[in-house]
Short mmCIF file of C-alpha atoms and ligand atoms in Angstrom, two decimals:
data_model
loop_
_atom_site.label_atom_id
_atom_site.label_comp_id
_atom_site.label_asym_id
_atom_site.label_seq_id
_atom_site.Cartn_x
_atom_site.Cartn_y
_atom_site.Cartn_z
CA MET A 12 82.16 148.22 -52.99
CA ALA A 13 79.32 150.72 -53.02
CA ALA A 14 78.00 151.36 -49.44
CA GLY A 15 79.87 154.49 -48.39
CA LYS A 16 77.94 157.99 -47.77
CA GLY A 17 80.68 160.05 -49.87
CA THR A 18 81.14 162.47 -46.90
CA ARG A 19 83.20 164.37 -48.95
CA LEU A 20 81.26 165.37 -51.64
CA LYS A 21 78.79 166.81 -48.97
CA SER A 22 75.74 165.99 -50.56
CA GLN A 23 72.48 164.39 -50.36
CA HIS A 24 72.98 162.06 -52.89
CA PRO A 25 74.83 158.71 -52.45
CA LYS A 26 78.64 159.28 -53.83
CA VAL A 27 78.36 156.40 -56.10
CA LEU A 28 75.54 157.70 -58.05
CA HIS A 29 76.83 161.03 -58.74
CA GLU A 30 77.83 161.10 -62.43
CA VAL A 31 80.78 161.59 -64.29
CA GLY A 32 80.32 161.21 -68.32
CA GLY A 33 77.01 160.86 -68.16
CA LYS A 34 76.64 158.02 -65.97
CA PRO A 35 76.92 157.46 -62.22
CA LEU A 36 80.01 156.46 -60.92
CA LEU A 37 79.00 153.09 -60.20
CA ALA A 38 77.48 152.04 -63.37
CA HIS A 39 81.35 152.72 -65.06
CA VAL A 40 82.38 150.53 -62.34
CA ILE A 41 79.57 147.76 -63.40
CA ALA A 42 80.34 148.36 -67.04
CA ALA A 43 83.79 147.33 -66.46
CA ALA A 44 83.16 144.28 -64.30
CA THR A 45 80.62 142.88 -66.27
CA ARG A 46 83.70 142.68 -69.17
CA VAL A 47 85.49 140.55 -67.33
CA VAL A 48 82.65 138.15 -65.57
CA PRO A 49 79.19 137.67 -66.37
CA ALA A 50 76.68 140.03 -64.19
CA GLU A 51 75.33 137.30 -61.97
CA ASP A 52 78.85 136.86 -60.59
CA VAL A 53 79.02 140.27 -59.91
CA TYR A 54 77.86 141.76 -56.36
CA ALA A 55 77.69 145.28 -55.84
CA ILE A 56 77.82 145.95 -51.90
CA ILE A 57 75.36 148.67 -50.99
CA GLY A 58 74.27 150.69 -47.77
CA HIS A 59 74.09 154.14 -47.73
CA GLU A 60 70.72 155.09 -49.76
CA ALA A 61 70.85 151.28 -50.67
CA GLU A 62 67.58 151.41 -52.49
CA ARG A 63 68.57 154.36 -54.80
CA VAL A 64 71.79 152.93 -55.60
CA ARG A 65 70.05 149.63 -56.43
CA ALA A 66 67.33 151.21 -58.60
CA ALA A 67 69.86 153.35 -60.62
CA THR A 68 72.17 150.07 -61.35
CA GLU A 69 69.47 146.94 -61.19
CA SER A 70 69.14 146.87 -65.17
CA SER A 71 72.75 145.95 -65.36
CA GLY A 72 71.61 142.40 -63.78
CA VAL A 73 74.29 142.03 -60.97
CA ASN A 74 73.55 141.07 -57.35
CA PHE A 75 73.34 143.22 -54.41
CA VAL A 76 74.80 142.64 -51.07
CA LEU A 77 73.33 144.69 -48.25
CA GLN A 78 76.07 146.32 -45.80
CA ASN A 79 73.31 147.93 -43.35
CA GLU A 80 75.85 149.98 -41.25
CA GLN A 81 78.99 150.86 -42.96
CA ARG A 82 81.93 150.25 -40.81
CA GLY A 83 84.73 150.28 -43.31
CA THR A 84 85.81 148.66 -46.62
CA GLY A 85 86.79 145.33 -44.46
CA HIS A 86 83.37 145.39 -42.98
CA ALA A 87 81.96 145.62 -46.39
CA LEU A 88 83.49 141.94 -47.48
CA MET A 89 82.70 140.61 -43.99
CA VAL A 90 78.97 140.91 -45.08
CA ALA A 91 79.69 139.45 -48.24
CA GLN A 92 81.05 136.16 -46.87
CA ASP A 93 78.35 134.43 -47.83
CA ALA A 94 77.39 135.98 -51.10
CA LEU A 95 81.21 134.93 -52.29
CA ALA A 96 81.05 131.18 -50.53
CA GLY A 97 81.37 128.89 -53.87
CA TYR A 98 84.37 131.32 -55.54
CA ALA A 99 87.91 130.62 -55.23
CA HIS A 100 89.04 133.98 -56.39
CA VAL A 101 87.35 137.39 -55.79
CA ILE A 102 88.02 140.46 -57.31
CA VAL A 103 87.44 143.66 -55.24
CA LEU A 104 86.63 146.91 -57.22
CA SER A 105 85.97 150.19 -55.65
CA GLY A 106 82.70 151.84 -56.54
CA ASP A 107 84.08 155.60 -56.67
CA ALA A 108 86.63 154.70 -59.24
CA PRO A 109 85.02 154.99 -62.69
CA LEU A 110 87.94 155.06 -65.19
CA ILE A 111 89.04 151.59 -64.45
CA SER A 112 88.95 149.22 -67.75
CA SER A 113 88.29 145.60 -67.90
CA ALA A 114 91.68 145.36 -69.48
CA THR A 115 93.43 146.39 -66.40
CA ILE A 116 91.43 144.11 -64.50
CA GLY A 117 91.82 141.19 -66.27
CA GLN A 118 95.58 141.66 -65.99
CA LEU A 119 95.74 142.44 -62.37
CA LEU A 120 93.59 138.87 -62.32
CA ASN A 121 96.17 137.24 -64.06
CA PHE A 122 99.07 138.43 -62.25
CA HIS A 123 97.36 137.09 -59.22
CA LEU A 124 96.62 133.75 -60.75
CA ASP A 125 100.31 133.60 -61.90
CA GLN A 126 101.80 134.75 -58.57
CA ASN A 127 99.62 132.29 -56.53
CA ALA A 128 99.12 135.21 -54.55
CA ALA A 129 96.45 135.44 -51.19
CA MET A 130 95.98 139.06 -52.15
CA THR A 131 97.13 140.91 -55.10
CA LEU A 132 96.74 144.59 -54.97
CA LEU A 133 96.46 147.10 -58.13
CA SER A 134 98.70 149.82 -57.39
CA ALA A 135 99.92 153.17 -59.76
CA ASP A 136 102.40 156.08 -59.33
CA LEU A 137 100.91 159.12 -58.72
CA ASP A 138 102.47 162.61 -59.12
CA ASP A 139 100.26 163.78 -56.07
CA PRO A 140 99.55 160.66 -53.91
CA THR A 141 97.50 162.58 -51.02
CA GLY A 142 94.57 161.01 -49.91
CA TYR A 143 95.35 157.62 -50.89
CA GLY A 144 96.95 154.62 -48.93
CA ARG A 145 100.38 153.75 -49.44
CA VAL A 146 101.86 150.68 -50.43
CA ILE A 147 105.11 149.46 -48.60
CA HIS A 148 107.18 146.92 -50.37
CA GLU A 149 109.18 143.86 -48.79
CA ASN A 150 112.28 145.40 -50.58
CA SER A 151 112.26 147.69 -53.56
CA ARG A 152 112.67 144.99 -56.28
CA SER A 153 110.08 142.64 -55.13
CA ALA A 154 105.94 143.14 -55.87
CA ALA A 155 106.10 141.18 -52.56
CA VAL A 156 103.87 143.64 -50.16
CA LYS A 157 104.61 144.31 -46.38
CA ALA A 158 101.56 146.58 -45.61
CA ILE A 159 99.33 149.23 -46.89
CA VAL A 160 99.25 152.33 -44.86
CA GLU A 161 96.71 154.92 -45.07
CA GLU A 162 97.04 158.38 -45.55
CA LYS A 163 96.11 159.28 -41.95
CA ALA A 164 98.64 156.88 -40.45
CA ALA A 165 101.39 157.42 -42.92
CA SER A 166 105.01 158.74 -41.40
CA SER A 167 106.35 161.68 -43.25
CA SER A 168 108.90 159.09 -45.14
CA GLN A 169 105.84 157.04 -46.11
CA LYS A 170 103.88 160.19 -47.39
CA LYS A 171 106.68 160.65 -49.83
CA LEU A 172 106.08 157.63 -51.40
CA LYS A 173 104.37 157.88 -55.19
CA GLU A 174 103.04 153.98 -55.31
CA ILE A 175 99.36 153.94 -53.88
CA ASN A 176 96.61 151.51 -53.59
CA SER A 177 94.21 151.66 -56.06
CA GLY A 178 91.64 150.02 -53.84
CA PHE A 179 91.00 147.17 -56.52
CA TYR A 180 92.10 143.85 -55.28
CA VAL A 181 91.92 140.12 -56.37
CA PHE A 182 92.01 137.99 -52.86
CA ALA A 183 91.95 134.08 -52.51
CA VAL A 184 88.47 133.67 -51.05
CA ASN A 185 89.84 130.92 -48.51
CA ASP A 186 92.43 133.30 -47.36
CA LEU A 187 90.25 136.27 -47.10
CA TYR A 188 87.60 134.63 -44.73
CA GLY A 189 90.28 132.54 -43.05
CA HIS A 190 92.12 135.89 -41.84
CA ILE A 191 89.13 138.61 -41.94
CA ASP A 192 87.83 138.31 -38.22
CA ARG A 193 91.49 139.31 -37.08
CA LEU A 194 90.98 142.93 -38.80
CA SER A 195 90.50 145.77 -36.06
CA THR A 196 89.15 148.87 -35.56
CA ASP A 197 92.06 150.40 -34.06
CA ASN A 198 92.64 153.62 -36.33
CA ALA A 199 91.60 156.64 -37.13
CA HIS A 200 88.21 156.28 -38.47
CA ALA A 201 87.22 153.30 -36.17
CA GLU A 202 86.65 151.14 -39.02
CA TYR A 203 87.56 147.87 -40.44
CA TYR A 204 90.16 148.71 -42.95
CA LEU A 205 90.17 146.12 -46.07
CA THR A 206 93.76 147.80 -46.57
CA ASP A 207 95.05 145.99 -43.12
CA MET A 208 94.64 142.25 -44.76
CA ALA A 209 98.02 142.87 -46.52
CA ALA A 210 99.82 143.07 -43.15
CA LEU A 211 97.64 140.20 -41.88
CA LEU A 212 97.85 137.55 -44.58
CA ARG A 213 101.64 138.42 -44.74
CA ARG A 214 101.97 137.92 -40.82
CA ALA A 215 100.32 134.43 -41.58
CA GLY A 216 102.57 133.40 -44.24
CA LYS A 217 100.48 134.38 -47.15
CA ARG A 218 101.72 135.81 -50.34
CA VAL A 219 100.85 139.49 -50.97
CA VAL A 220 101.80 141.30 -54.11
CA ALA A 221 101.04 144.57 -55.97
CA TRP A 222 100.87 144.88 -59.70
CA LYS A 223 101.28 148.33 -60.81
CA THR A 224 99.35 149.50 -63.68
CA PRO A 225 100.98 151.87 -66.11
CA SER A 226 97.83 153.61 -66.61
CA ALA A 227 97.96 155.18 -63.63
CA PHE A 228 94.53 157.52 -64.36
CA GLU A 229 92.25 154.52 -64.39
CA VAL A 230 92.70 154.07 -60.25
CA LEU A 231 91.29 157.89 -59.64
CA GLY A 232 88.49 158.20 -57.27
CA GLY A 233 85.81 160.41 -57.56
CA ASN A 234 85.61 161.56 -53.76
CA THR A 235 85.24 165.04 -53.99
CA ARG A 236 83.83 167.84 -56.24
CA GLY A 237 86.89 168.83 -57.90
CA GLU A 238 88.07 164.71 -58.72
CA LEU A 239 84.44 164.34 -60.40
CA SER A 240 84.71 167.20 -62.51
CA ALA A 241 88.58 166.36 -63.50
CA ILE A 242 87.32 162.67 -64.41
CA ASP A 243 84.10 164.07 -66.42
CA GLN A 244 86.52 165.94 -68.30
CA MET A 245 88.96 162.92 -68.97
CA MET A 246 86.07 160.69 -70.10
CA ARG A 247 84.79 164.01 -72.35
CA ALA A 248 87.88 164.68 -73.91
CA ALA A 249 88.49 160.58 -74.40
CA LYS A 250 85.11 160.34 -76.05
CA CYS A 251 85.75 163.34 -78.39
CA ARG A 252 89.28 161.91 -79.30
CA GLN A 253 87.59 158.44 -80.37
CA LEU A 254 84.79 160.06 -82.43
CA MET A 255 87.08 161.90 -84.07
CA ALA A 256 89.58 158.75 -84.66
CA ASP A 257 86.12 157.44 -86.26
CA GLY A 258 85.65 160.25 -88.93
CA VAL A 259 83.78 162.76 -86.95
CA THR A 260 84.59 166.27 -87.38
CA ILE A 261 84.05 168.13 -84.00
CA PHE A 262 85.31 172.06 -83.79
CA PHE A 263 86.07 173.04 -80.26
CA PRO A 264 85.80 169.62 -78.48
CA GLN A 265 86.26 171.30 -75.31
CA THR A 266 82.96 172.84 -75.34
CA CYS A 267 81.10 169.40 -76.15
CA VAL A 268 79.27 167.20 -73.71
CA ILE A 269 79.10 163.70 -75.52
CA ASP A 270 78.14 161.07 -73.19
CA GLY A 271 79.85 157.56 -73.40
CA ASP A 272 77.27 155.44 -75.13
CA VAL A 273 76.69 158.05 -77.99
CA HIS A 274 77.03 156.93 -81.60
CA VAL A 275 78.01 159.24 -84.39
CA ALA A 276 78.73 158.07 -87.84
CA PRO A 277 81.67 159.84 -89.92
CA ASP A 278 81.21 162.79 -91.91
CA THR A 279 79.12 164.67 -88.98
CA VAL A 280 80.42 167.66 -88.17
CA ILE A 281 79.54 168.74 -84.52
CA GLU A 282 79.87 172.66 -83.82
CA PRO A 283 81.03 174.18 -80.47
CA TYR A 284 78.67 173.86 -77.48
CA VAL A 285 76.81 170.81 -78.33
CA GLN A 286 75.75 168.31 -75.94
CA LEU A 287 74.79 164.57 -77.00
CA LEU A 288 73.61 162.51 -74.40
CA GLY A 289 72.50 159.29 -73.43
CA THR A 290 71.69 156.64 -75.84
CA THR A 291 71.75 159.25 -78.92
CA LYS A 292 72.71 157.81 -82.55
CA ILE A 293 73.23 160.40 -85.16
CA GLY A 294 74.01 159.38 -88.78
CA ALA A 295 76.55 160.37 -91.33
CA ASN A 296 76.93 163.53 -92.92
CA CYS A 297 74.80 165.37 -90.24
CA ARG A 298 75.40 168.92 -89.28
CA ILE A 299 74.81 169.68 -85.61
CA ARG A 300 75.09 173.23 -85.01
CA SER A 301 75.92 175.17 -81.74
CA TYR A 302 74.03 175.18 -78.74
CA SER A 303 71.90 171.78 -79.46
CA VAL A 304 71.14 169.30 -76.38
CA ILE A 305 70.18 166.10 -77.87
CA ARG A 306 69.30 163.07 -75.37
CA ASP A 307 68.08 159.60 -76.08
CA SER A 308 67.42 160.77 -79.88
CA GLU A 309 67.80 159.11 -83.16
CA ILE A 310 68.98 161.04 -85.94
CA ALA A 311 69.06 159.73 -89.68
CA ASP A 312 71.97 160.74 -92.49
CA ASN A 313 72.01 164.02 -93.93
CA VAL A 314 69.93 165.76 -91.39
CA THR A 315 70.90 169.46 -90.41
CA VAL A 316 70.03 170.74 -87.04
CA ARG A 317 70.72 174.38 -86.70
CA PRO A 318 71.41 176.01 -83.42
CA GLY A 319 69.62 175.77 -80.14
CA CYS A 320 67.69 172.76 -80.89
CA ILE A 321 66.32 170.79 -77.73
CA MET A 322 65.59 167.04 -78.35
CA GLU A 323 64.71 164.33 -76.29
CA ASP A 324 63.72 160.81 -76.93
CA SER A 325 62.88 161.49 -80.79
CA ARG A 326 63.55 160.45 -83.91
CA VAL A 327 64.59 162.30 -86.84
CA ALA A 328 64.62 160.95 -90.75
CA ALA A 329 67.32 161.23 -93.35
CA GLY A 330 67.55 164.65 -94.99
CA ALA A 331 65.45 166.72 -92.29
CA ILE A 332 66.04 170.22 -91.04
CA LEU A 333 65.34 171.24 -87.79
CA GLY A 334 65.89 174.58 -85.79
CA PRO A 335 67.06 177.18 -85.12
CA TYR A 336 65.43 176.77 -81.45
CA SER A 337 62.94 173.76 -82.16
CA HIS A 338 61.93 171.76 -79.24
CA LEU A 339 61.11 167.96 -79.92
CA ARG A 340 59.75 166.70 -76.59
CA PRO A 341 59.61 162.70 -76.25
CA GLY A 342 57.99 160.91 -79.08
CA SER A 343 58.46 163.22 -81.92
CA GLU A 344 59.23 161.18 -85.33
CA ILE A 345 60.02 163.69 -87.99
CA GLY A 346 60.22 162.07 -91.40
CA GLU A 347 62.49 162.66 -94.27
CA ASP A 348 63.42 165.94 -95.40
CA ALA A 349 60.71 167.17 -93.44
CA HIS A 350 61.04 170.88 -91.70
CA VAL A 351 60.54 171.96 -88.06
CA GLY A 352 61.53 175.48 -87.63
CA ASN A 353 61.86 178.37 -85.25
CA PHE A 354 60.10 178.09 -81.95
CA VAL A 355 58.08 175.02 -82.83
CA GLU A 356 57.47 172.63 -80.22
CA THR A 357 56.56 168.83 -80.86
CA LYS A 358 55.37 166.28 -78.79
CA LYS A 359 54.44 162.38 -79.45
CA ILE A 360 53.91 163.20 -83.29
CA LYS A 361 54.52 161.96 -86.73
CA LEU A 362 55.53 164.64 -89.19
CA GLY A 363 55.34 162.90 -92.69
CA LYS A 364 57.84 163.06 -95.57
CA GLY A 365 58.37 166.75 -96.78
CA SER A 366 55.85 168.17 -94.19
CA LYS A 367 56.75 171.73 -93.27
CA ALA A 368 56.06 173.33 -89.59
CA ASN A 369 58.46 176.07 -89.98
CA HIS A 370 57.26 179.17 -87.29
CA LEU A 371 55.80 179.50 -83.94
CA THR A 372 53.95 176.42 -83.46
CA TYR A 373 52.98 173.63 -81.04
CA LEU A 374 52.15 169.94 -82.43
CA GLY A 375 51.22 167.28 -79.71
CA ASP A 376 49.55 164.29 -80.10
CA ALA A 377 49.14 164.47 -83.59
CA GLU A 378 49.66 162.44 -86.87
CA ILE A 379 50.56 164.31 -89.91
CA GLY A 380 50.84 163.00 -93.14
CA ALA A 381 53.38 163.76 -95.62
CA GLY A 382 53.66 167.12 -98.09
CA VAL A 383 51.77 168.92 -95.37
CA ASN A 384 52.29 172.31 -94.64
CA VAL A 385 51.64 173.83 -91.40
CA GLY A 386 51.54 177.51 -91.34
CA ALA A 387 53.06 179.74 -88.75
CA GLY A 388 51.61 179.52 -85.21
CA THR A 389 49.39 176.78 -85.47
CA ILE A 390 48.48 175.04 -82.49
CA THR A 391 47.03 171.43 -81.53
CA CYS A 392 44.90 171.91 -78.61
CA ASN A 393 45.16 168.65 -77.61
CA TYR A 394 44.39 168.92 -73.83
CA ASP A 395 40.88 169.53 -72.42
CA GLY A 396 42.19 169.67 -68.92
CA ILE A 397 41.75 166.02 -68.36
CA ASN A 398 42.44 164.04 -71.11
CA LYS A 399 45.02 164.29 -74.34
CA HIS A 400 43.39 163.80 -77.79
CA LYS A 401 44.42 163.36 -81.17
CA THR A 402 44.79 165.47 -84.03
CA VAL A 403 45.11 163.86 -87.60
CA ILE A 404 46.16 165.88 -90.70
CA ASP A 405 46.22 163.81 -93.95
CA ASP A 406 48.62 164.13 -96.77
CA GLY A 407 48.88 167.11 -98.71
CA VAL A 408 47.09 169.27 -96.28
CA PHE A 409 47.58 173.23 -95.95
CA ILE A 410 47.12 174.57 -92.43
CA GLY A 411 46.72 178.59 -92.90
CA SER A 412 48.74 180.47 -90.19
CA ASP A 413 47.47 181.06 -87.03
CA SER A 414 44.88 178.09 -86.79
CA THR A 415 43.87 176.06 -83.71
CA LEU A 416 42.73 172.58 -84.30
CA VAL A 417 40.92 171.44 -81.38
CA ALA A 418 41.32 167.70 -80.75
CA PRO A 419 40.33 165.16 -81.26
CA VAL A 420 39.98 166.68 -84.81
CA ARG A 421 40.91 165.33 -88.57
CA VAL A 422 41.46 167.33 -91.49
CA GLY A 423 41.23 165.03 -94.86
CA LYS A 424 43.86 164.31 -97.61
CA GLY A 425 44.11 167.66 -99.49
CA ALA A 426 42.09 170.21 -97.67
CA TYR A 427 42.64 173.57 -96.58
CA VAL A 428 42.30 175.27 -93.57
CA GLY A 429 42.15 179.19 -93.76
CA ALA A 430 44.22 181.37 -91.68
CA ALA A 431 43.07 181.84 -88.10
CA SER A 432 40.46 179.28 -88.16
CA CYS A 433 39.56 177.43 -84.96
CA ILE A 434 38.92 173.88 -86.22
CA THR A 435 36.58 172.26 -84.02
CA ASP A 436 35.18 169.82 -86.68
CA ASN A 437 36.61 167.28 -89.13
CA VAL A 438 37.13 168.98 -92.48
CA PRO A 439 36.43 166.31 -95.52
CA GLU A 440 39.10 165.76 -98.14
CA ASP A 441 39.65 168.55 -100.42
CA ALA A 442 37.38 170.83 -98.83
CA LEU A 443 38.17 174.32 -97.39
CA ALA A 444 37.53 175.13 -93.79
CA ILE A 445 37.12 178.78 -92.57
CA GLY A 446 36.28 178.76 -88.74
CA ARG A 447 36.53 182.54 -87.27
CA ALA A 448 34.22 185.77 -87.47
CA ARG A 449 33.61 187.00 -90.73
CA GLN A 450 35.68 190.59 -91.15
CA ILE A 451 33.61 193.82 -90.87
CA VAL A 452 34.70 197.12 -92.57
CA LYS A 453 33.40 200.49 -91.46
CA GLU A 454 34.16 202.94 -94.10
CA GLY A 455 35.54 206.36 -93.01
CA TRP A 456 35.51 205.26 -89.37
CA ALA A 457 38.37 206.66 -88.36
CA VAL A 458 37.82 210.12 -89.80
CA GLY A 459 34.84 210.47 -87.33
CA LYS A 460 37.06 208.81 -84.34
CA ARG A 461 39.69 211.33 -85.13
CA ALA A 462 37.50 214.74 -85.23
CA GLU A 463 35.99 213.25 -81.73
CA ARG A 464 39.50 213.43 -80.00
CA LYS A 465 40.00 217.08 -81.38
CA LYS A 466 36.91 218.23 -79.03
C1 LIG B 28 90.42 153.53 -49.99
C2 LIG B 28 91.38 152.91 -49.30
C3 LIG B 28 92.93 153.16 -49.80
C4 LIG B 28 92.91 153.92 -51.13
C5 LIG B 28 91.67 154.53 -51.85
C6 LIG B 28 91.80 154.04 -53.24
C7 LIG B 28 90.65 151.57 -47.71
C8 LIG B 28 90.74 151.75 -45.76
N1 LIG B 28 91.50 152.77 -47.94
O1 LIG B 28 90.36 154.41 -49.62
O2 LIG B 28 94.00 152.60 -49.43
O3 LIG B 28 94.22 154.31 -51.52
O4 LIG B 28 90.77 153.38 -51.37
O5 LIG B 28 90.81 155.00 -53.79
O6 LIG B 28 89.99 150.88 -47.82
N2 LIG B 28 82.85 151.45 -48.78
C9 LIG B 28 81.52 150.49 -48.62
N3 LIG B 28 81.58 150.53 -47.28
C10 LIG B 28 81.86 151.21 -46.31
C11 LIG B 28 82.90 151.92 -46.65
C12 LIG B 28 83.48 152.44 -47.96
O7 LIG B 28 81.11 149.93 -49.35
O8 LIG B 28 81.46 150.83 -45.04
C13 LIG B 28 83.02 151.98 -50.13
C14 LIG B 28 82.61 152.94 -50.63
O9 LIG B 28 81.33 153.30 -51.01
C15 LIG B 28 83.89 153.39 -51.94
C16 LIG B 28 85.04 151.98 -51.40
O10 LIG B 28 84.05 151.49 -50.53
O11 LIG B 28 83.10 153.23 -53.13
C17 LIG B 28 85.97 152.77 -50.98
O12 LIG B 28 85.56 153.62 -49.84
P1 LIG B 28 86.26 155.09 -49.49
O13 LIG B 28 85.70 155.65 -48.18
O14 LIG B 28 86.42 155.92 -50.71
O15 LIG B 28 87.87 154.82 -49.37
P2 LIG B 28 89.20 155.96 -49.46
O16 LIG B 28 89.14 156.59 -48.14
O17 LIG B 28 89.35 156.32 -51.04
CA1 LIG B 29 87.96 156.63 -52.53
#
């Protein structure tokens, strides 16, 4: 169920697209679901901002069911009736509760099948059950459930019950759709509540049971910004614990933001205030120094990332040294043992083995060979206002400081470019190119100037 608006978030964006652990709420729930059943058997019920929700999650391969008007969780299942026609049982998940694990879903399903139940709900004991529906049992010792009472309808004694309805269920499809048309909207929100199916099915003589998970945290929902932040922190902390257990050193993990899909190999050290995002992969024995933000990038073994680097969609080969303050924009490929230093920006480039661009440089749309030295302040002029053009710098080239390379242009193997040159023509192999005005020296000029001022 992912069609709701999420009024309590006070947001322009649909609730299930709010992110925790670097991914939308719904993406986490879909990931858990597709570990239990194949994606082709998963149906996401979408409605509020349906096209945005679909676009954000369709790569998962799941199906979508449209709930045009969101008239409650019971209504969500009503619109899914045709989609579920061929199935014996349906597992119902809440798209806003991202901590749910496939193991818990599996246990819930097994309990449901063992119990021969028409409806099985996942319950949990929460210290603070405020806001959740409460589970009313037949008697204190039995799994059998009499009803689920929503917070707003609960009596003061029911509000004291700590056992809550998680919003995760398994239904026998025939029993669900044999009785769902008896749901009413006679409640505080004038909605069809799926939770009312419990009392309804029981009255029809069907078995309704609860399975209480010992992992209560898995049922927490992201209904408010506060809840989202609490869930995000839990995910980040769990990720850091996992990486540390796998041999990664993380100093001050409370300050690091590491997304769930990130890989880091053993003996890499992550300093405080580092962000590793998206699909980033980091090899062994690296050191990622403070304040670096690395997204969707691959870093091989023995790489040093000095403080303050920003990197996106880039690849760095073994032994390279980056930073401090390097900015690798998408498509940067940094070769083995290469150096990229302070205030160097790269975009869509290859920098060959052992090559260096250490200071104040922009390299865009460039292919740079091995053993190249790019002097301080070098700029590839890759853009003519309409199109991007390529700069090629062959192996062993030396580019003097403050040079501009006006693309398209090629500097041949082993060539030298004199400092402060503006290179507009290709430079042949082993040549020296100087492209700047010749220096003029006016002997004694300053003496005359000073005399003039004193008058
Ligand atoms: C629901 C349960 C409550 C339970 C809680 C657990 C009901 C009536 N109450 O309350 O007992 O303790 O979950 O988190 O079900 N949705 C739709 N279509 C709709 C309405 C909602 O798809 O018409 C989706 C929402 O996007 C959300 C999920 O269903 O992902 C749950 O809806 P929400 O409004 O968050 O229900 P709660 O008030 O949390
Ligand atoms: Ca909810």
